[in-house]
Short mmCIF file of C-alpha atoms and ligand atoms in Angstrom, two decimals:
data_model
loop_
_atom_site.label_atom_id
_atom_site.label_comp_id
_atom_site.label_asym_id
_atom_site.label_seq_id
_atom_site.Cartn_x
_atom_site.Cartn_y
_atom_site.Cartn_z
CA MET A 24 -147.21 -38.97 -68.92
CA LYS A 25 -143.46 -38.81 -68.60
CA ASN A 26 -140.47 -40.99 -67.81
CA ILE A 27 -139.05 -39.59 -64.60
CA GLY A 28 -135.85 -40.31 -62.72
CA ILE A 29 -135.45 -39.61 -59.01
CA ILE A 30 -131.91 -39.36 -57.67
CA GLY A 31 -131.83 -39.82 -53.89
CA THR A 32 -134.75 -41.82 -52.51
CA GLY A 33 -135.01 -40.29 -49.04
CA TYR A 34 -138.00 -38.47 -47.56
CA ILE A 35 -138.43 -36.07 -50.45
CA GLY A 36 -137.31 -38.40 -53.24
CA LEU A 37 -139.57 -41.25 -52.18
CA VAL A 38 -142.68 -39.14 -51.64
CA THR A 39 -142.13 -37.26 -54.93
CA ALA A 40 -141.54 -40.53 -56.79
CA LEU A 41 -144.65 -42.21 -55.41
CA GLY A 42 -146.82 -39.15 -56.02
CA LEU A 43 -145.65 -38.80 -59.63
CA ALA A 44 -146.12 -42.54 -60.25
CA GLU A 45 -149.65 -42.32 -58.82
CA PHE A 46 -150.43 -39.75 -61.53
CA GLY A 47 -149.42 -42.33 -64.18
CA ASN A 48 -145.81 -41.31 -64.83
CA LYS A 49 -143.15 -44.04 -65.17
CA VAL A 50 -140.68 -43.46 -62.36
CA ILE A 51 -137.22 -44.91 -61.81
CA CYS A 52 -135.95 -44.24 -58.31
CA LEU A 53 -132.24 -44.34 -57.58
CA ASP A 54 -130.27 -44.37 -54.36
CA ILE A 55 -126.70 -45.33 -53.50
CA ASP A 56 -127.98 -47.08 -50.35
CA GLU A 57 -128.37 -50.69 -51.52
CA GLU A 58 -130.20 -51.77 -48.38
CA LYS A 59 -132.82 -49.06 -48.88
CA ILE A 60 -133.32 -50.04 -52.53
CA LYS A 61 -133.74 -53.70 -51.57
CA LEU A 62 -136.38 -52.82 -48.96
CA LEU A 63 -138.25 -50.52 -51.34
CA ASN A 64 -138.38 -53.13 -54.12
CA GLN A 65 -139.99 -55.45 -51.53
CA GLY A 66 -142.64 -52.80 -50.85
CA ILE A 67 -141.23 -51.80 -47.46
CA SER A 68 -140.86 -48.09 -46.73
CA PRO A 69 -137.86 -46.98 -44.66
CA ILE A 70 -139.80 -43.90 -43.57
CA HIS A 71 -142.99 -43.59 -41.57
CA GLU A 72 -145.63 -41.49 -43.32
CA GLU A 73 -149.34 -42.15 -43.32
CA GLY A 74 -150.38 -44.08 -46.47
CA ILE A 75 -146.87 -44.50 -47.86
CA GLU A 76 -146.69 -48.30 -48.03
CA GLU A 77 -150.08 -48.50 -49.70
CA LEU A 78 -148.88 -46.07 -52.41
CA LEU A 79 -145.60 -47.93 -52.70
CA ASN A 80 -147.14 -51.37 -53.17
CA ARG A 81 -149.85 -50.15 -55.55
CA ASN A 82 -147.37 -48.43 -57.84
CA ILE A 83 -144.91 -51.35 -57.81
CA LYS A 84 -147.79 -53.71 -58.68
CA GLU A 85 -148.97 -51.43 -61.51
CA LYS A 86 -145.34 -51.33 -62.76
CA ARG A 87 -145.20 -47.53 -62.63
CA ILE A 88 -142.17 -47.47 -60.33
CA TYR A 89 -139.04 -49.42 -59.51
CA PHE A 90 -135.93 -48.84 -57.46
CA THR A 91 -132.33 -49.16 -58.57
CA THR A 92 -128.72 -48.27 -57.78
CA ASN A 93 -127.84 -48.10 -61.49
CA PHE A 94 -127.27 -44.51 -62.66
CA GLN A 95 -127.18 -45.48 -66.34
CA ASP A 96 -130.65 -47.05 -66.09
CA ALA A 97 -132.11 -44.10 -64.15
CA VAL A 98 -130.65 -41.38 -66.39
CA GLU A 99 -130.89 -42.92 -69.85
CA ASN A 100 -134.48 -44.03 -69.35
CA SER A 101 -135.78 -40.72 -67.98
CA GLU A 102 -136.70 -37.45 -69.70
CA ILE A 103 -136.75 -35.44 -66.47
CA ILE A 104 -134.48 -36.20 -63.52
CA PHE A 105 -135.17 -34.77 -60.09
CA ILE A 106 -132.15 -34.48 -57.80
CA CYS A 107 -133.47 -35.12 -54.27
CA VAL A 108 -130.29 -35.88 -52.31
CA ASN A 109 -129.71 -34.26 -48.95
CA THR A 110 -127.98 -30.92 -48.34
CA PRO A 111 -127.08 -31.01 -44.63
CA SER A 112 -125.14 -28.34 -42.74
CA LYS A 113 -121.40 -28.35 -42.24
CA ASP A 114 -120.15 -27.56 -38.72
CA ASP A 115 -119.89 -23.85 -39.60
CA GLY A 116 -123.49 -23.74 -40.88
CA GLU A 117 -122.58 -23.64 -44.55
CA VAL A 118 -124.47 -26.04 -46.84
CA ASP A 119 -122.70 -29.34 -47.46
CA LEU A 120 -123.13 -29.95 -51.19
CA SER A 121 -121.18 -33.22 -51.32
CA GLN A 122 -124.24 -35.38 -52.09
CA VAL A 123 -125.34 -33.00 -54.86
CA ILE A 124 -121.86 -32.91 -56.36
CA SER A 125 -121.35 -36.65 -56.20
CA SER A 126 -124.78 -37.37 -57.72
CA ALA A 127 -124.15 -34.82 -60.50
CA LYS A 128 -120.84 -36.56 -61.29
CA SER A 129 -122.59 -39.92 -61.52
CA ILE A 130 -125.35 -38.50 -63.72
CA SER A 131 -123.03 -36.57 -66.04
CA LYS A 132 -121.70 -39.58 -67.97
CA PHE A 133 -125.15 -40.53 -69.24
CA LEU A 134 -126.51 -37.13 -70.23
CA LYS A 135 -127.80 -36.77 -73.76
CA ASN A 136 -130.91 -35.60 -75.66
CA ARG A 137 -131.55 -32.48 -73.57
CA LYS A 138 -132.35 -34.27 -70.31
CA ILE A 139 -133.93 -31.91 -67.81
CA ILE A 140 -132.10 -31.97 -64.49
CA ALA A 141 -134.43 -30.42 -61.92
CA ILE A 142 -132.98 -29.73 -58.47
CA LYS A 143 -135.51 -30.48 -55.75
CA SER A 144 -132.93 -30.49 -52.97
CA THR A 145 -132.68 -27.19 -51.10
CA VAL A 146 -129.46 -25.72 -52.49
CA PRO A 147 -127.72 -22.36 -52.08
CA ILE A 148 -127.01 -19.84 -54.78
CA GLY A 149 -123.93 -20.95 -56.72
CA THR A 150 -124.96 -24.62 -56.92
CA LEU A 151 -126.06 -24.48 -60.55
CA ALA A 152 -122.65 -23.11 -61.56
CA LYS A 153 -120.99 -26.05 -59.79
CA ILE A 154 -123.24 -28.55 -61.57
CA ARG A 155 -122.61 -26.90 -64.95
CA GLU A 156 -118.85 -27.21 -64.31
CA ILE A 157 -119.18 -30.94 -63.52
CA PHE A 158 -121.25 -31.59 -66.66
CA SER A 159 -118.90 -29.52 -68.78
CA LYS A 160 -115.86 -31.53 -67.58
CA GLU A 161 -117.65 -34.62 -68.93
CA GLY A 162 -118.00 -32.79 -72.28
CA LYS A 163 -121.75 -32.25 -71.92
CA LYS A 164 -123.37 -29.15 -73.40
CA GLU A 165 -126.26 -27.22 -71.89
CA GLY A 166 -129.08 -26.96 -74.43
CA GLU A 167 -127.90 -30.11 -76.23
CA ASP A 168 -127.24 -32.81 -73.63
CA TYR A 169 -129.03 -31.28 -70.66
CA GLU A 170 -131.06 -28.41 -69.25
CA LEU A 171 -131.17 -27.20 -65.63
CA ALA A 172 -134.03 -26.12 -63.39
CA VAL A 173 -134.70 -25.51 -59.71
CA VAL A 174 -137.99 -26.92 -58.39
CA PRO A 175 -137.95 -26.50 -54.60
CA GLU A 176 -140.06 -28.71 -52.35
CA PHE A 177 -142.33 -27.36 -49.61
CA LEU A 178 -143.99 -30.47 -48.17
CA ARG A 179 -144.02 -31.15 -44.44
CA GLU A 180 -142.81 -34.39 -42.91
CA GLY A 181 -145.59 -36.08 -40.99
CA LYS A 182 -148.06 -34.84 -43.61
CA ALA A 183 -145.89 -35.56 -46.63
CA ILE A 184 -148.32 -37.59 -48.74
CA TYR A 185 -151.19 -35.18 -48.09
CA ASP A 186 -148.96 -32.20 -48.89
CA PHE A 187 -147.63 -33.78 -52.08
CA PHE A 188 -151.15 -34.15 -53.47
CA ASN A 189 -152.30 -30.78 -52.08
CA PRO A 190 -149.39 -28.41 -52.59
CA SER A 191 -149.77 -24.76 -51.62
CA ARG A 192 -147.87 -23.76 -54.78
CA ILE A 193 -145.44 -25.14 -57.33
CA VAL A 194 -142.31 -23.09 -57.98
CA ILE A 195 -140.48 -23.67 -61.26
CA GLY A 196 -137.13 -21.91 -61.52
CA ALA A 197 -136.10 -22.13 -65.17
CA GLU A 198 -135.25 -19.82 -68.05
CA LYS A 199 -136.10 -21.74 -71.22
CA ASP A 200 -139.60 -22.33 -72.60
CA TYR A 201 -138.79 -25.99 -73.36
CA VAL A 202 -137.93 -26.65 -69.70
CA ILE A 203 -140.83 -24.63 -68.30
CA LYS A 204 -143.31 -26.40 -70.63
CA SER A 205 -142.04 -29.89 -69.72
CA LEU A 206 -142.14 -29.20 -65.98
CA LYS A 207 -145.56 -27.57 -66.24
CA GLU A 208 -146.86 -30.72 -67.95
CA ILE A 209 -145.92 -32.71 -64.85
CA PHE A 210 -147.21 -30.24 -62.29
CA SER A 211 -150.37 -28.98 -63.98
CA VAL A 212 -152.24 -31.99 -62.52
CA PHE A 213 -152.24 -30.19 -59.17
CA ASN A 214 -154.85 -27.69 -58.17
CA ALA A 215 -152.20 -25.16 -57.14
CA PRO A 216 -150.72 -21.93 -58.46
CA ILE A 217 -147.57 -22.44 -60.53
CA VAL A 218 -144.98 -19.71 -60.02
CA VAL A 219 -142.51 -19.58 -62.90
CA THR A 220 -139.39 -17.65 -62.09
CA SER A 221 -135.63 -17.62 -62.46
CA PRO A 222 -133.56 -20.40 -60.80
CA LEU A 223 -131.97 -17.83 -58.46
CA THR A 224 -135.36 -16.54 -57.35
CA ALA A 225 -136.63 -20.11 -56.87
CA ILE A 226 -133.69 -20.77 -54.54
CA LEU A 227 -134.43 -17.67 -52.51
CA ILE A 228 -138.18 -18.45 -52.38
CA LYS A 229 -137.35 -21.75 -50.67
CA TYR A 230 -134.88 -20.23 -48.17
CA ALA A 231 -137.11 -17.24 -47.43
CA SER A 232 -140.13 -19.50 -46.87
CA ASN A 233 -138.30 -21.67 -44.35
CA ALA A 234 -136.79 -18.64 -42.61
CA PHE A 235 -140.29 -17.16 -42.30
CA LEU A 236 -141.67 -20.36 -40.79
CA ALA A 237 -138.74 -20.49 -38.35
CA MET A 238 -139.42 -16.86 -37.46
CA ARG A 239 -143.06 -17.62 -36.59
CA VAL A 240 -141.91 -20.41 -34.24
CA SER A 241 -139.33 -18.22 -32.52
CA PHE A 242 -141.78 -15.33 -32.35
CA ILE A 243 -144.58 -17.28 -30.68
CA ASN A 244 -142.10 -18.93 -28.30
CA GLU A 245 -140.97 -15.48 -27.22
CA ILE A 246 -144.58 -14.46 -26.60
CA ALA A 247 -145.27 -17.77 -24.78
CA ASN A 248 -142.33 -17.23 -22.44
CA ILE A 249 -143.62 -13.73 -21.65
CA CYS A 250 -147.09 -15.24 -21.04
CA ASP A 251 -145.48 -17.58 -18.49
CA LYS A 252 -144.27 -14.55 -16.54
CA PHE A 253 -147.77 -13.07 -16.34
CA SER A 254 -149.74 -16.33 -15.93
CA VAL A 255 -151.58 -15.67 -19.18
CA ASP A 256 -152.45 -18.58 -21.46
CA VAL A 257 -150.65 -18.04 -24.80
CA PHE A 258 -153.47 -19.85 -26.63
CA ASP A 259 -155.86 -17.12 -25.49
CA VAL A 260 -153.45 -14.58 -26.95
CA ILE A 261 -153.24 -16.52 -30.24
CA GLU A 262 -157.05 -16.76 -30.34
CA GLY A 263 -157.24 -12.99 -30.29
CA MET A 264 -154.49 -12.56 -32.88
CA LYS A 265 -155.38 -15.10 -35.51
CA TYR A 266 -158.45 -13.39 -36.99
CA ASP A 267 -156.23 -10.63 -38.34
CA LYS A 268 -155.61 -11.80 -41.90
CA ARG A 269 -152.13 -10.28 -41.84
CA ILE A 270 -151.28 -12.65 -38.98
CA GLY A 271 -153.42 -15.81 -39.31
CA GLY A 272 -153.38 -18.73 -36.90
CA GLU A 273 -151.22 -21.24 -38.78
CA HIS A 274 -147.81 -22.25 -37.49
CA LEU A 275 -148.23 -20.49 -34.17
CA SER A 276 -147.54 -23.46 -31.88
CA PRO A 277 -145.49 -22.53 -28.84
CA GLY A 278 -143.14 -25.26 -27.66
CA ILE A 279 -139.56 -26.44 -27.56
CA GLY A 280 -138.59 -24.71 -30.82
CA PHE A 281 -137.98 -25.84 -34.38
CA GLY A 282 -135.89 -28.96 -34.94
CA GLY A 283 -135.77 -31.50 -37.74
CA PRO A 284 -133.78 -31.81 -40.90
CA CYS A 285 -134.75 -28.52 -42.59
CA LEU A 286 -135.57 -25.29 -40.75
CA THR A 287 -132.33 -24.96 -38.78
CA LYS A 288 -130.02 -25.99 -41.61
CA ASP A 289 -131.82 -23.80 -44.13
CA LEU A 290 -131.77 -20.81 -41.79
CA MET A 291 -128.04 -21.32 -41.25
CA GLY A 292 -127.60 -21.76 -45.01
CA LEU A 293 -129.35 -18.44 -45.69
CA ILE A 294 -127.30 -16.71 -43.00
CA LYS A 295 -124.08 -18.00 -44.61
CA MET A 296 -125.26 -16.96 -48.08
CA ALA A 297 -126.03 -13.45 -46.82
CA GLU A 298 -122.71 -13.18 -44.97
CA LYS A 299 -120.77 -14.25 -48.05
CA SER A 300 -122.53 -11.55 -50.06
CA GLY A 301 -121.34 -8.95 -47.53
CA TYR A 302 -124.69 -8.52 -45.77
CA GLU A 303 -125.07 -8.94 -41.97
CA PRO A 304 -128.34 -10.88 -41.40
CA ASP A 305 -128.82 -9.89 -37.73
CA PHE A 306 -132.53 -10.63 -37.75
CA LEU A 307 -132.04 -14.19 -39.07
CA ARG A 308 -129.32 -14.77 -36.46
CA ALA A 309 -131.76 -13.67 -33.74
CA ILE A 310 -134.32 -16.27 -34.90
CA LEU A 311 -131.70 -18.99 -34.57
CA GLU A 312 -130.48 -17.73 -31.18
CA LYS A 313 -134.03 -17.59 -29.86
CA ASN A 314 -134.46 -21.23 -30.89
CA GLU A 315 -131.33 -22.28 -29.03
CA HIS A 316 -132.50 -20.32 -26.01
CA GLN A 317 -135.86 -22.10 -26.06
CA VAL A 318 -134.19 -25.48 -25.51
CA ARG A 319 -132.46 -24.09 -22.41
CA TYR A 320 -135.79 -22.60 -21.27
CA ILE A 321 -137.35 -26.09 -21.32
CA VAL A 322 -134.43 -27.51 -19.32
CA TYR A 323 -134.83 -24.60 -16.88
CA LYS A 324 -138.51 -25.54 -16.41
CA VAL A 325 -137.47 -29.08 -15.44
CA LYS A 326 -134.81 -27.88 -13.02
CA ASP A 327 -137.21 -25.38 -11.51
CA GLN A 328 -139.40 -28.32 -10.46
CA LEU A 329 -136.63 -30.73 -9.40
CA SER A 330 -133.17 -29.32 -8.74
CA ASP A 331 -130.16 -27.81 -10.52
CA LEU A 332 -128.36 -31.11 -10.41
CA LEU A 333 -130.44 -34.04 -11.53
CA TYR A 334 -128.43 -37.04 -10.27
CA ASP A 335 -131.19 -38.30 -7.97
CA TYR A 336 -133.99 -37.89 -10.48
CA THR A 337 -135.64 -40.02 -13.12
CA ILE A 338 -137.26 -38.16 -16.00
CA SER A 339 -139.83 -39.80 -18.27
CA ILE A 340 -139.57 -38.50 -21.82
CA TRP A 341 -142.60 -38.76 -24.10
CA GLY A 342 -141.61 -38.23 -27.73
CA LEU A 343 -138.27 -38.39 -29.54
CA THR A 344 -139.07 -37.48 -33.14
CA PHE A 345 -138.76 -33.86 -34.24
CA LYS A 346 -142.50 -33.74 -34.87
CA PRO A 347 -145.40 -36.21 -34.70
CA ASN A 348 -146.35 -38.69 -37.48
CA THR A 349 -142.80 -39.31 -38.63
CA ASN A 350 -139.95 -41.57 -37.49
CA ASP A 351 -137.42 -38.83 -38.26
CA VAL A 352 -135.16 -37.85 -35.36
CA ARG A 353 -132.65 -35.84 -37.41
CA ASN A 354 -131.82 -32.70 -35.44
CA SER A 355 -134.66 -33.50 -33.06
CA LEU A 356 -134.68 -31.04 -30.18
CA ALA A 357 -135.94 -33.88 -27.97
CA ILE A 358 -132.55 -35.57 -28.38
CA LYS A 359 -130.79 -32.28 -27.66
CA ILE A 360 -132.81 -31.75 -24.47
CA ILE A 361 -132.23 -35.35 -23.31
CA ASN A 362 -128.48 -34.85 -23.73
CA LEU A 363 -128.59 -31.66 -21.65
CA LEU A 364 -130.56 -33.42 -18.90
CA LYS A 365 -128.18 -36.40 -18.98
CA ASN A 366 -125.19 -34.08 -18.66
CA ASP A 367 -126.71 -32.86 -15.40
CA GLY A 368 -127.05 -36.42 -14.17
CA ALA A 369 -130.68 -37.26 -14.94
CA ASN A 370 -131.74 -40.85 -15.39
CA ILE A 371 -133.83 -40.95 -18.59
CA LYS A 372 -136.61 -43.34 -19.58
CA ALA A 373 -138.16 -42.65 -22.98
CA TYR A 374 -140.99 -43.71 -25.23
CA ASP A 375 -141.93 -42.69 -28.79
CA PRO A 376 -144.59 -44.35 -30.97
CA HIS A 377 -142.44 -44.52 -34.12
CA GLY A 378 -139.04 -42.93 -33.49
CA MET A 379 -137.28 -45.30 -31.11
CA GLU A 380 -135.34 -47.36 -33.67
CA GLU A 381 -133.91 -44.18 -35.23
CA ALA A 382 -133.29 -42.60 -31.81
CA LYS A 383 -131.34 -45.66 -30.63
CA LYS A 384 -128.78 -44.90 -33.36
CA LEU A 385 -128.19 -41.42 -31.88
CA ILE A 386 -128.55 -41.87 -28.15
CA LYS A 387 -127.59 -45.07 -26.34
CA ASP A 388 -127.48 -44.80 -22.57
CA ILE A 389 -131.12 -44.16 -21.82
CA LYS A 390 -133.86 -46.71 -21.18
CA TYR A 391 -136.24 -47.17 -24.12
CA CYS A 392 -139.72 -48.25 -23.00
CA ASN A 393 -142.73 -49.81 -24.71
CA HIS A 394 -145.32 -47.26 -23.63
CA ILE A 395 -145.71 -44.05 -21.63
CA TYR A 396 -146.58 -45.91 -18.43
CA GLU A 397 -143.44 -48.06 -18.53
CA ALA A 398 -141.42 -44.87 -19.15
CA SER A 399 -143.18 -43.07 -16.28
CA LYS A 400 -142.97 -45.78 -13.59
CA ASP A 401 -141.14 -44.28 -10.57
CA ALA A 402 -140.36 -41.13 -12.56
CA ASP A 403 -140.05 -37.78 -10.79
CA LEU A 404 -141.30 -35.84 -13.76
CA VAL A 405 -142.83 -36.38 -17.21
CA LEU A 406 -141.37 -34.21 -19.96
CA ILE A 407 -143.33 -34.22 -23.24
CA LEU A 408 -141.22 -33.31 -26.28
CA THR A 409 -143.29 -34.44 -29.32
CA ALA A 410 -147.00 -33.72 -29.79
CA TRP A 411 -148.17 -37.25 -30.63
CA GLU A 412 -151.97 -37.60 -30.60
CA GLU A 413 -151.79 -40.79 -28.52
CA PHE A 414 -150.36 -38.82 -25.56
CA LYS A 415 -153.70 -37.00 -25.30
CA LYS A 416 -155.36 -40.28 -24.32
CA VAL A 417 -153.27 -40.59 -21.15
CA ASP A 418 -155.03 -42.11 -18.14
CA PHE A 419 -154.06 -39.45 -15.56
CA LEU A 420 -155.21 -41.59 -12.64
CA LYS A 421 -152.97 -44.49 -13.69
CA LEU A 422 -150.08 -42.12 -14.44
CA LYS A 423 -150.30 -40.50 -11.02
CA SER A 424 -150.40 -43.88 -9.29
CA ILE A 425 -147.08 -45.02 -10.83
CA MET A 426 -145.02 -41.81 -10.66
CA ARG A 427 -142.85 -40.78 -7.74
CA LYS A 428 -143.95 -37.16 -8.09
CA PRO A 429 -146.97 -35.89 -10.08
CA ILE A 430 -145.19 -33.33 -12.27
CA ILE A 431 -145.72 -32.82 -16.01
CA ILE A 432 -143.71 -30.39 -18.12
CA ASP A 433 -145.52 -30.30 -21.45
CA GLY A 434 -142.95 -28.88 -23.86
CA VAL A 435 -145.33 -29.12 -26.80
CA ASN A 436 -148.64 -28.16 -25.12
CA VAL A 437 -150.30 -31.41 -26.15
CA LEU A 438 -152.23 -32.07 -22.91
CA ASP A 439 -155.17 -30.22 -21.43
CA PRO A 440 -153.77 -28.29 -18.42
CA GLN A 441 -157.12 -28.28 -16.59
CA GLU A 442 -157.49 -32.06 -16.90
CA ALA A 443 -153.96 -32.63 -15.61
CA LYS A 444 -154.51 -30.26 -12.68
CA LYS A 445 -157.86 -31.89 -11.88
CA TYR A 446 -155.99 -35.13 -11.18
CA GLY A 447 -153.56 -33.35 -8.89
CA PHE A 448 -150.63 -32.90 -11.27
CA ILE A 449 -148.31 -29.93 -11.22
CA TYR A 450 -148.62 -29.05 -14.92
CA LYS A 451 -146.41 -26.58 -16.77
CA GLY A 452 -146.81 -26.03 -20.49
CA VAL A 453 -145.07 -23.41 -22.64
CA GLY A 454 -146.99 -20.17 -22.23
CA ARG A 455 -149.50 -21.97 -19.98
CA GLU A 456 -148.08 -21.78 -16.45
N1 NAD B 526 -137.30 -33.69 -45.36
C1 NAD B 526 -138.11 -32.66 -45.59
O1 NAD B 526 -139.13 -32.47 -44.95
C2 NAD B 526 -137.78 -31.68 -46.71
C3 NAD B 526 -138.74 -30.73 -47.11
C4 NAD B 526 -138.43 -29.86 -48.15
C5 NAD B 526 -137.17 -29.92 -48.74
N2 NAD B 526 -136.25 -30.83 -48.32
C6 NAD B 526 -134.95 -30.88 -48.97
O2 NAD B 526 -134.90 -32.03 -49.79
C7 NAD B 526 -133.57 -32.57 -49.81
C8 NAD B 526 -133.60 -34.02 -49.40
O3 NAD B 526 -133.98 -34.12 -48.05
P1 NAD B 526 -134.42 -35.52 -47.43
O4 NAD B 526 -134.90 -35.23 -46.06
O5 NAD B 526 -135.29 -36.23 -48.39
O6 NAD B 526 -132.98 -36.25 -47.37
P2 NAD B 526 -132.68 -37.78 -47.06
O7 NAD B 526 -131.37 -37.82 -46.36
O8 NAD B 526 -133.86 -38.42 -46.43
O9 NAD B 526 -132.51 -38.44 -48.49
C9 NAD B 526 -131.38 -38.30 -49.31
C10 NAD B 526 -131.15 -39.61 -50.04
O10 NAD B 526 -130.11 -39.41 -51.00
C11 NAD B 526 -129.29 -40.56 -51.02
N3 NAD B 526 -128.00 -40.17 -51.60
C12 NAD B 526 -126.93 -39.61 -50.98
N4 NAD B 526 -125.93 -39.39 -51.85
C13 NAD B 526 -126.38 -39.82 -53.06
C14 NAD B 526 -125.80 -39.86 -54.35
N5 NAD B 526 -124.58 -39.40 -54.58
N6 NAD B 526 -126.53 -40.37 -55.36
C15 NAD B 526 -127.78 -40.84 -55.16
N7 NAD B 526 -128.38 -40.84 -53.94
C16 NAD B 526 -127.68 -40.33 -52.90
C17 NAD B 526 -129.22 -41.00 -49.58
O11 NAD B 526 -128.85 -42.36 -49.48
C18 NAD B 526 -130.67 -40.73 -49.11
O12 NAD B 526 -131.49 -41.87 -49.30
C19 NAD B 526 -132.74 -31.68 -48.88
O13 NAD B 526 -132.08 -30.71 -49.62
C20 NAD B 526 -133.80 -31.03 -47.99
O14 NAD B 526 -133.39 -29.78 -47.50
C21 NAD B 526 -136.53 -31.72 -47.33
#
């Protein structure tokens, strides 16, 4: 069992910390956000993930984890330090490394005894050189005071705890046996293949994986939109595709496109990396463009039912988070679509089971409601933008009785079209006209 430091206690940092503590490691979790640290030490999770508070409270009670803002404590008392700060996009799509750089500066003072600094954040090629420069300015020597590794993370928000304990693979990007052995000791508890490779390759594995997932979303959305034209149900098409092992059925969910904190920013990051190297990544650009187009396609579906200008219409939005089972609204396409509808004059009433507090920070002048029926009262159209399970339990009779017009645009194909139609709704899914 090891002493582990986590720098940046956000979605990835917190889940990683709790998972490693659960395996018996001693974990010190650091963040610069004092409020977050205070909450966490009280056993309150700032993020919504199934089972997270149970894990948090158990590991605090068993004294396997605590939370701090003190870099000296976190670095000096850890053998391996995982950097888990965020790497958002700049306006031009390039990766903003400011959190990585600032955390590396804070760590550098306390490096000694060959601490392993493992980067879990998704970072572009060139980041390790920047970190080495920061450590070197502090007089720290690689091989003596510290070692570097890249250990990308692949878990999915909404299923983060499950994914942490059931990873598809572990990728260790490191050159030296000492580093590889130490990291393997931590990760060999998982029943998953461990891919040991160079740090550069580890970086590209992460970017390529996310680009591939984004491609599957854009691909199936393209097919779904074509299905709409021919009144073919896209799920029947998927059913006939998925048995081909080269294709498979996973991650083929037609809808509003990919949002959230990772896929878009990582795709843009990879595009920028390629461009800087002198390569024109036309295919990756097309994936991104298709995703932007899909948002407009959803807005078009709404206007097709109501009108080009939406001043006289009230739209009931079900779902604000970028996917179900999280409270994360970062880069949520639901928010993007609401803004487009608002720009055309629509009056918006919205409900989300867990995302409303976060959404209120991003979007003010809409009415937040306590349930789908409050959001749908006197609405001209229901637009579903997150595939929450609870939406499937809708009472269609009640819904129809309170709406001004019985129209449902299901942007995430969460409802049963036949059921909706049975109750007299005009129902339009994506690839299920
Ligand atoms: N969220 C995901 O599903 C996911 C999945 C795989 C990989 N990743 C990658 O993991 C990284 C983290 O993503 P996230 O969603 O957990 O981010 P996040 O924004 O939720 O968490 C980052 C945390 O770092 C803290 N922080 C910022 N600057 C700091 C500093 N200088 N020192 C210490 N702490 C600092 C912030 O206060 C925040 O709590 C990103 O690179 C992301 O691409 C995320």
